[in-house]
mmCIF file of C-alpha atoms in Angstrom:
data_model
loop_
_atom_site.group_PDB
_atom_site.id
_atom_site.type_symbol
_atom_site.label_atom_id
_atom_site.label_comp_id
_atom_site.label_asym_id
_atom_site.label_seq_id
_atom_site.Cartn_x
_atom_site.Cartn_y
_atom_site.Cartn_z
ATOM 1 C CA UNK A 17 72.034 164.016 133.059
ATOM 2 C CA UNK A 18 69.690 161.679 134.295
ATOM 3 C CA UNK A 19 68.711 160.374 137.897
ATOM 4 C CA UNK A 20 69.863 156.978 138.922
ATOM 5 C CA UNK A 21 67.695 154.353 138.420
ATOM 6 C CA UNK A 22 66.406 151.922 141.355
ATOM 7 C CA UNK A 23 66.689 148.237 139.143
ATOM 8 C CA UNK A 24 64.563 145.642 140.830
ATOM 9 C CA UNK A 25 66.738 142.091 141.316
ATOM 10 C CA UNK A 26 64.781 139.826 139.478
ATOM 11 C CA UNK A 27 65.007 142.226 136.518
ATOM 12 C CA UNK A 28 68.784 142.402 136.460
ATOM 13 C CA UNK A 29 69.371 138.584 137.050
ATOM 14 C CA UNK A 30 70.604 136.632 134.419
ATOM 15 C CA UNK A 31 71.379 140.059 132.411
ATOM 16 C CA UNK A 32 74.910 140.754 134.070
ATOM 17 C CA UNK A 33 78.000 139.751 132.503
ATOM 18 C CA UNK A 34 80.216 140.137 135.363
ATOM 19 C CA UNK A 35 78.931 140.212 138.830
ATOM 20 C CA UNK A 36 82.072 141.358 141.751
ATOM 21 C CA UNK A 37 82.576 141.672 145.338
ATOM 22 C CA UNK A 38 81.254 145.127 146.659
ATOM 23 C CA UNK A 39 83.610 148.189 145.562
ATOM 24 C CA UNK A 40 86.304 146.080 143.774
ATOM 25 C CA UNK A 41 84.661 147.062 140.301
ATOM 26 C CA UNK A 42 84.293 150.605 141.368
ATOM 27 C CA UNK A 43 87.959 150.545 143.020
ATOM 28 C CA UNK A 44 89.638 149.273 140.042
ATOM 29 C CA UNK A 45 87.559 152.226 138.034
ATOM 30 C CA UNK A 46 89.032 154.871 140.219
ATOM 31 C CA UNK A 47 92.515 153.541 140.345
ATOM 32 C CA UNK A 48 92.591 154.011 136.605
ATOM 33 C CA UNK A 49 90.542 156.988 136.168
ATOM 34 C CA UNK A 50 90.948 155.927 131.906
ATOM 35 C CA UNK A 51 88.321 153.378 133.070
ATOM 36 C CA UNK A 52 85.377 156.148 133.846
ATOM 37 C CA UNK A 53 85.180 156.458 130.448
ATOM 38 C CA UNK A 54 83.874 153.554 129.576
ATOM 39 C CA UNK A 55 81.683 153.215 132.709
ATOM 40 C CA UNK A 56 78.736 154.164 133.472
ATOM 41 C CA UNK A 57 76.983 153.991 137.103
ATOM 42 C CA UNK A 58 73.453 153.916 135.723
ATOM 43 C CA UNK A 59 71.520 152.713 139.372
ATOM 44 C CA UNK A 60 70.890 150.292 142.015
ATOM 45 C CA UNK A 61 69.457 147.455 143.289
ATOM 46 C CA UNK A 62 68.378 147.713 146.996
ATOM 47 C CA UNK A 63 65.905 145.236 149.601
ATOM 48 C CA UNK A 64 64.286 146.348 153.030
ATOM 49 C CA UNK A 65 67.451 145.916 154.049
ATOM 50 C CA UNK A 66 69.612 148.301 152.116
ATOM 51 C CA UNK A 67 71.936 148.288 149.266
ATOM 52 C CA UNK A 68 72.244 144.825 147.286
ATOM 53 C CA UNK A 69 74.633 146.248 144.180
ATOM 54 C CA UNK A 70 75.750 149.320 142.181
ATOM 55 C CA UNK A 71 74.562 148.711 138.730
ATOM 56 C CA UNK A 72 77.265 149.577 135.629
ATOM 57 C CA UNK A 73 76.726 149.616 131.943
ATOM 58 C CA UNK A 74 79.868 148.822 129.954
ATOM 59 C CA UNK A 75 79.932 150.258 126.585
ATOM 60 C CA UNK A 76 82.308 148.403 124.083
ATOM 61 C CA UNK A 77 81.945 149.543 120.458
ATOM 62 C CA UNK A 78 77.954 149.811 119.940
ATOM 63 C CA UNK A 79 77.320 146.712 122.411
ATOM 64 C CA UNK A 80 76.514 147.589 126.109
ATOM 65 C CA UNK A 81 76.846 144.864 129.181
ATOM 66 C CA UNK A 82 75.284 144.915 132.601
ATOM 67 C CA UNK A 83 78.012 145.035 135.370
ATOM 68 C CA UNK A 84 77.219 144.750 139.072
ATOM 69 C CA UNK A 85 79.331 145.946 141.785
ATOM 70 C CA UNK A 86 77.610 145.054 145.127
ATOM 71 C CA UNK A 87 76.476 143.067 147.860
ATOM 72 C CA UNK A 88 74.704 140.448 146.121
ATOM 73 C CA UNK A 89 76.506 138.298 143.576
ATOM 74 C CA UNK A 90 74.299 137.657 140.734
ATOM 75 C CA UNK A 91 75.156 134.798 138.001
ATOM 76 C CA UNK A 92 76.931 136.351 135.216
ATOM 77 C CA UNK A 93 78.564 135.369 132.130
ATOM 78 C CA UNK A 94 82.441 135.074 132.859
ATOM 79 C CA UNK A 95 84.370 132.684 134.634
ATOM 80 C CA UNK A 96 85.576 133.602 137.814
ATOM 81 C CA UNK A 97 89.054 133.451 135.813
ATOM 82 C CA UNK A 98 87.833 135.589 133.404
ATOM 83 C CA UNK A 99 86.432 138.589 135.902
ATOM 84 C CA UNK A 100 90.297 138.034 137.929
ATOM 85 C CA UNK A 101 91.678 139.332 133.912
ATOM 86 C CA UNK A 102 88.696 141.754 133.584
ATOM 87 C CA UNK A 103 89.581 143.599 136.572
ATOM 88 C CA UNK A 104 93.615 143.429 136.340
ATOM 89 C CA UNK A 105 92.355 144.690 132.782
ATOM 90 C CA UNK A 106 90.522 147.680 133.923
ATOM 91 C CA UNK A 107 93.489 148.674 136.978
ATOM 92 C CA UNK A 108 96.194 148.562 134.499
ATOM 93 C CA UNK A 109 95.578 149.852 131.332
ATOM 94 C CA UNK A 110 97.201 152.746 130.222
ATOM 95 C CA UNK A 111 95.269 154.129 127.239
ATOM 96 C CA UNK A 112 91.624 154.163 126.675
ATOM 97 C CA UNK A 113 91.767 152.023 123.087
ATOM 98 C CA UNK A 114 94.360 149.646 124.893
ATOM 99 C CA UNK A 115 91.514 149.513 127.822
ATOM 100 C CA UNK A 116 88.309 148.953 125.262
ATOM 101 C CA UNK A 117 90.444 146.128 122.635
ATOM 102 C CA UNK A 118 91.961 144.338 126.247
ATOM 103 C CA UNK A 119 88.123 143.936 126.969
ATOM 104 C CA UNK A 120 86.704 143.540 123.761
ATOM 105 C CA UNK A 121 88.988 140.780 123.535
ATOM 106 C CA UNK A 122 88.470 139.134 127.071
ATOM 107 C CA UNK A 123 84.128 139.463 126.586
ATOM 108 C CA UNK A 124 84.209 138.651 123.241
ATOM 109 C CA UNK A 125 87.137 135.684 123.542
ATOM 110 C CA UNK A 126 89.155 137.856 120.449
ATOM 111 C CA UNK A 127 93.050 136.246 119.326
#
C-alpha cells in the first residue's frame, strides 16, 4: 500500500470531474460500503490553513477520474444536476456492476 499523496491545488484544477461539498462524497461511499470498491482515497490537497479536499480516483472500466471531496470546490466536469444523480447513484446501488454501468452511464452520457 502506498502513502497518501499531498496534491498541490493548481495541479488538480481543471482535472476533477466532480467536485462536492466536504464529506458528502465520502458519506455516500460509506453508506453503501459496494461503493469502496470502486474508490480510491489516493491524497489531499491542504493550504497554511488546513485541509482544502480529500482527493478520490474513480476507476470505471480502464478509465480513471479525479473526484474531490473537500473544502474547496474546484470546477469539474458535471452539472450540478449531474453530481445530485452521481451521488443518489453511489448511496443506492445495490450491486457493484449495477453501481459501475449507473456511472458509466451518467459520466459517459450512455442510453
Amino acid at each position: 500500500m502506498f502513502g497518501l499523496l499531498n496534491i498541490k491545488s493548481k495541479d488538480i484544477q481543471g482535472n476533477v470531474l466532480a467536485s462536492f461539498n466536504y464529506c458528502e462524497l465520502k458519506n455516500a461511499i460509506v453508506e453503501n460500503l459496494l461503493a469502496d470498491e470502486l474508490f480510491t482515497h489516493i491524497g489531499y490537497v491542504t493550504s497554511k490553513e488546513g485541509l482544502l479536499a480529500n482527493i478520490y480516483l474513480l476507476r470505471i472500466g480502464k478509465t480513471e477520474f479525479l473526484v474531490s471531496d473537500g473544502y474547496k470546490l474546484y470546477k469539474d466536469k458535471l452539472s450540478s444536476e449531474d453530481k445530485d444523480e452521481f451521488l443518489r447513484i453511489v448511496k443506492e446501488s445495490k450491486g457493484i456492476e449495477a453501481l459501475k454501468e449507473s456511472l458509466k452511464k451518467l459520466v459517459f452520457k450512455e442510453d
